[in-house]
């Protein structure tokens, strides 16, 4: 089947599965897309399962300014042909938290260069580039939580700074990564506690909040 026919077939399936109530609910929660069929994730995954992973198809889907097409792109993109330059282009096009979370889960965490690229992303100024960086690190920490000392220090410096100065979504993504780091070992948890211990009596509400959240993580 030609690429154009595949795209047409996929869009037909999405239209047949559209759910206006879900789409409306997303808009009310701030998830704004140019076009959103409101198709639920299990249905999107079942559509993806009918196709082989294919670079050209995934790239074409990503270029569509349609929620479901972007999710399908992350599911259908082969890892071996997804070059670092393409990863940067995709990240630049991510403009909401749902696509950031799903693309990190379905694709970015599996990339062979994910550790280095995620550190590059968390140092960026763009909000969703940082979000993708921290969410990818969080995913990597769930699979393999050890870093060398220099990388650990860089990660904690960036994550704490992002929590204290970043946007709402950057703050949440940074906190997710910090929590995954702490969950890996008692030594990791101790490192984070040592870094925030002076924030308990801080005049900054965000520093107090970070201290509280870290203590809650330790006590869980």
GROMACS .gro file of C-alpha atoms in nm, residues 4-206:
model
  203
    4UNK     CA    1  -0.077   0.828   0.062
    5UNK     CA    2  -0.323   0.538   0.079
    6UNK     CA    3  -0.200   0.439   0.426
    7UNK     CA    4  -0.252   0.794   0.554
    8UNK     CA    5  -0.600   0.806   0.405
    9UNK     CA    6  -0.690   0.468   0.558
   10UNK     CA    7  -0.562   0.574   0.903
   11UNK     CA    8  -0.756   0.902   0.894
   12UNK     CA    9  -1.072   0.713   0.796
   13UNK     CA   10  -1.029   0.483   1.096
   14UNK     CA   11  -0.975   0.783   1.324
   15UNK     CA   12  -1.291   0.954   1.198
   16UNK     CA   13  -1.491   0.637   1.254
   17UNK     CA   14  -1.357   0.621   1.611
   18UNK     CA   15  -1.400   0.989   1.696
   19UNK     CA   16  -1.544   1.087   2.032
   20UNK     CA   17  -1.665   1.446   2.059
   21UNK     CA   18  -1.714   1.431   2.436
   22UNK     CA   19  -1.349   1.330   2.492
   23UNK     CA   20  -1.228   1.599   2.252
   24UNK     CA   21  -1.437   1.864   2.432
   25UNK     CA   22  -1.311   1.749   2.771
   26UNK     CA   23  -0.950   1.782   2.653
   27UNK     CA   24  -1.011   2.136   2.528
   28UNK     CA   25  -1.160   2.230   2.865
   29UNK     CA   26  -0.845   2.093   3.036
   30UNK     CA   27  -0.619   2.305   2.814
   31UNK     CA   28  -0.510   2.034   2.568
   32UNK     CA   29  -0.553   2.233   2.248
   33UNK     CA   30  -0.494   2.080   1.905
   34UNK     CA   31  -0.567   2.208   1.556
   35UNK     CA   32  -0.767   1.887   1.507
   36UNK     CA   33  -0.858   1.635   1.778
   37UNK     CA   34  -1.086   1.340   1.706
   38UNK     CA   35  -1.100   1.248   2.075
   39UNK     CA   36  -1.001   0.888   2.000
   40UNK     CA   37  -0.908   0.705   2.321
   41UNK     CA   38  -0.557   0.563   2.363
   42UNK     CA   39  -0.646   0.190   2.352
   43UNK     CA   40  -0.813   0.244   2.014
   44UNK     CA   41  -0.512   0.441   1.884
   45UNK     CA   42  -0.283   0.155   1.991
   46UNK     CA   43  -0.505  -0.100   1.816
   47UNK     CA   44  -0.489   0.104   1.494
   48UNK     CA   45  -0.108   0.120   1.525
   49UNK     CA   46  -0.089  -0.257   1.578
   50UNK     CA   47  -0.227  -0.315   1.228
   51UNK     CA   48   0.079  -0.149   1.069
   52UNK     CA   49   0.448  -0.234   1.057
   53UNK     CA   50   0.682   0.025   1.205
   54UNK     CA   51   0.773   0.247   0.911
   55UNK     CA   52   0.991   0.559   0.900
   56UNK     CA   53   0.816   0.730   0.609
   57UNK     CA   54   0.470   0.666   0.752
   58UNK     CA   55   0.567   0.788   1.098
   59UNK     CA   56   0.725   1.105   0.959
   60UNK     CA   57   0.416   1.176   0.748
   61UNK     CA   58   0.188   1.122   1.048
   62UNK     CA   59   0.398   1.354   1.265
   63UNK     CA   60   0.366   1.633   1.009
   64UNK     CA   61  -0.014   1.616   1.033
   65UNK     CA   62  -0.138   1.870   1.286
   66UNK     CA   63  -0.376   1.611   1.433
   67UNK     CA   64  -0.356   1.475   1.788
   68UNK     CA   65  -0.407   1.110   1.698
   69UNK     CA   66  -0.161   1.122   1.407
   70UNK     CA   67   0.116   1.252   1.634
   71UNK     CA   68   0.049   0.975   1.887
   72UNK     CA   69   0.053   0.714   1.609
   73UNK     CA   70   0.380   0.858   1.477
   74UNK     CA   71   0.553   0.784   1.807
   75UNK     CA   72   0.416   0.430   1.803
   76UNK     CA   73   0.515   0.357   1.442
   77UNK     CA   74   0.857   0.524   1.421
   78UNK     CA   75   1.144   0.268   1.406
   79UNK     CA   76   1.425   0.349   1.649
   80UNK     CA   77   1.712   0.269   1.412
   81UNK     CA   78   1.617   0.532   1.152
   82UNK     CA   79   1.527   0.805   1.403
   83UNK     CA   80   1.840   1.018   1.389
   84UNK     CA   81   1.925   1.268   1.668
   85UNK     CA   82   1.856   1.561   1.434
   86UNK     CA   83   1.505   1.428   1.367
   87UNK     CA   84   1.447   1.388   1.742
   88UNK     CA   85   1.529   1.757   1.789
   89UNK     CA   86   1.284   1.854   1.513
   90UNK     CA   87   1.007   1.649   1.671
   91UNK     CA   88   1.070   1.799   2.014
   92UNK     CA   89   1.054   2.149   1.867
   93UNK     CA   90   0.705   2.064   1.737
   94UNK     CA   91   0.569   1.941   2.071
   95UNK     CA   92   0.336   2.200   2.216
   96UNK     CA   93   0.136   2.021   2.485
   97UNK     CA   94   0.193   1.784   2.775
   98UNK     CA   95  -0.003   1.486   2.637
   99UNK     CA   96   0.213   1.453   2.325
  100UNK     CA   97   0.528   1.511   2.534
  101UNK     CA   98   0.438   1.230   2.777
  102UNK     CA   99   0.327   0.980   2.512
  103UNK     CA  100   0.619   1.041   2.275
  104UNK     CA  101   0.870   1.005   2.559
  105UNK     CA  102   0.704   0.679   2.664
  106UNK     CA  103   0.652   0.530   2.318
  107UNK     CA  104   0.970   0.644   2.145
  108UNK     CA  105   1.225   0.872   2.312
  109UNK     CA  106   1.312   0.643   2.604
  110UNK     CA  107   1.402   0.363   2.360
  111UNK     CA  108   1.654   0.565   2.155
  112UNK     CA  109   2.016   0.447   2.189
  113UNK     CA  110   2.127   0.809   2.233
  114UNK     CA  111   1.846   0.894   2.481
  115UNK     CA  112   2.073   0.953   2.785
  116UNK     CA  113   2.290   1.215   2.612
  117UNK     CA  114   2.002   1.374   2.421
  118UNK     CA  115   1.781   1.408   2.729
  119UNK     CA  116   2.057   1.604   2.909
  120UNK     CA  117   2.085   1.828   2.605
  121UNK     CA  118   1.710   1.890   2.618
  122UNK     CA  119   1.690   1.976   2.989
  123UNK     CA  120   1.949   2.250   2.931
  124UNK     CA  121   1.731   2.416   2.664
  125UNK     CA  122   1.522   2.727   2.722
  126UNK     CA  123   1.208   2.601   2.546
  127UNK     CA  124   0.942   2.473   2.788
  128UNK     CA  125   0.847   2.148   2.615
  129UNK     CA  126   1.206   2.065   2.518
  130UNK     CA  127   1.287   2.070   2.891
  131UNK     CA  128   0.973   1.868   2.967
  132UNK     CA  129   1.074   1.599   2.715
  133UNK     CA  130   1.423   1.591   2.861
  134UNK     CA  131   1.308   1.536   3.219
  135UNK     CA  132   1.036   1.286   3.122
  136UNK     CA  133   1.285   1.085   2.917
  137UNK     CA  134   1.533   1.084   3.208
  138UNK     CA  135   1.252   0.970   3.439
  139UNK     CA  136   1.177   0.680   3.201
  140UNK     CA  137   1.544   0.586   3.179
  141UNK     CA  138   1.575   0.594   3.558
  142UNK     CA  139   1.287   0.349   3.585
  143UNK     CA  140   1.481   0.104   3.366
  144UNK     CA  141   1.837   0.175   3.481
  145UNK     CA  142   1.877   0.412   3.769
  146UNK     CA  143   2.252   0.441   3.803
  147UNK     CA  144   2.456   0.740   3.679
  148UNK     CA  145   2.816   0.829   3.741
  149UNK     CA  146   2.885   1.099   4.000
  150UNK     CA  147   2.941   1.382   3.751
  151UNK     CA  148   2.617   1.302   3.565
  152UNK     CA  149   2.423   1.272   3.892
  153UNK     CA  150   2.540   1.615   4.004
  154UNK     CA  151   2.452   1.771   3.670
  155UNK     CA  152   2.109   1.608   3.673
  156UNK     CA  153   2.027   1.720   4.028
  157UNK     CA  154   2.152   2.075   3.962
  158UNK     CA  155   1.932   2.103   3.652
  159UNK     CA  156   1.627   1.930   3.804
  160UNK     CA  157   1.621   2.137   4.123
  161UNK     CA  158   1.679   2.457   3.928
  162UNK     CA  159   1.396   2.365   3.688
  163UNK     CA  160   1.160   2.290   3.976
  164UNK     CA  161   1.231   2.626   4.136
  165UNK     CA  162   1.223   2.842   3.824
  166UNK     CA  163   1.041   2.652   3.550
  167UNK     CA  164   0.682   2.657   3.427
  168UNK     CA  165   0.414   2.431   3.577
  169UNK     CA  166   0.481   2.147   3.331
  170UNK     CA  167   0.861   2.178   3.359
  171UNK     CA  168   0.831   2.172   3.739
  172UNK     CA  169   0.619   1.856   3.732
  173UNK     CA  170   0.849   1.681   3.483
  174UNK     CA  171   1.157   1.771   3.689
  175UNK     CA  172   0.989   1.644   4.006
  176UNK     CA  173   0.897   1.316   3.834
  177UNK     CA  174   1.263   1.266   3.740
  178UNK     CA  175   1.381   1.354   4.093
  179UNK     CA  176   1.138   1.101   4.241
  180UNK     CA  177   1.254   0.826   4.002
  181UNK     CA  178   1.615   0.905   4.097
  182UNK     CA  179   1.533   0.880   4.469
  183UNK     CA  180   1.345   0.552   4.425
  184UNK     CA  181   1.651   0.383   4.276
  185UNK     CA  182   1.849   0.362   4.601
  186UNK     CA  183   1.880   0.491   4.956
  187UNK     CA  184   2.203   0.665   4.856
  188UNK     CA  185   2.020   0.857   4.583
  189UNK     CA  186   1.742   0.954   4.824
  190UNK     CA  187   2.003   1.071   5.076
  191UNK     CA  188   2.172   1.286   4.810
  192UNK     CA  189   1.849   1.467   4.731
  193UNK     CA  190   1.762   1.514   5.098
  194UNK     CA  191   2.104   1.666   5.160
  195UNK     CA  192   2.049   1.915   4.878
  196UNK     CA  193   1.709   2.035   5.004
  197UNK     CA  194   1.759   2.023   5.381
  198UNK     CA  195   1.825   2.397   5.398
  199UNK     CA  196   1.495   2.476   5.223
  200UNK     CA  197   1.269   2.385   5.514
  201UNK     CA  198   1.270   2.738   5.659
  202UNK     CA  199   1.316   2.916   5.325
  203UNK     CA  200   1.124   3.234   5.242
  204UNK     CA  201   1.057   3.083   4.897
  205UNK     CA  202   0.731   2.888   4.880
  206UNK     CA  203   0.868   2.672   4.599
   0.00000   0.00000   0.00000
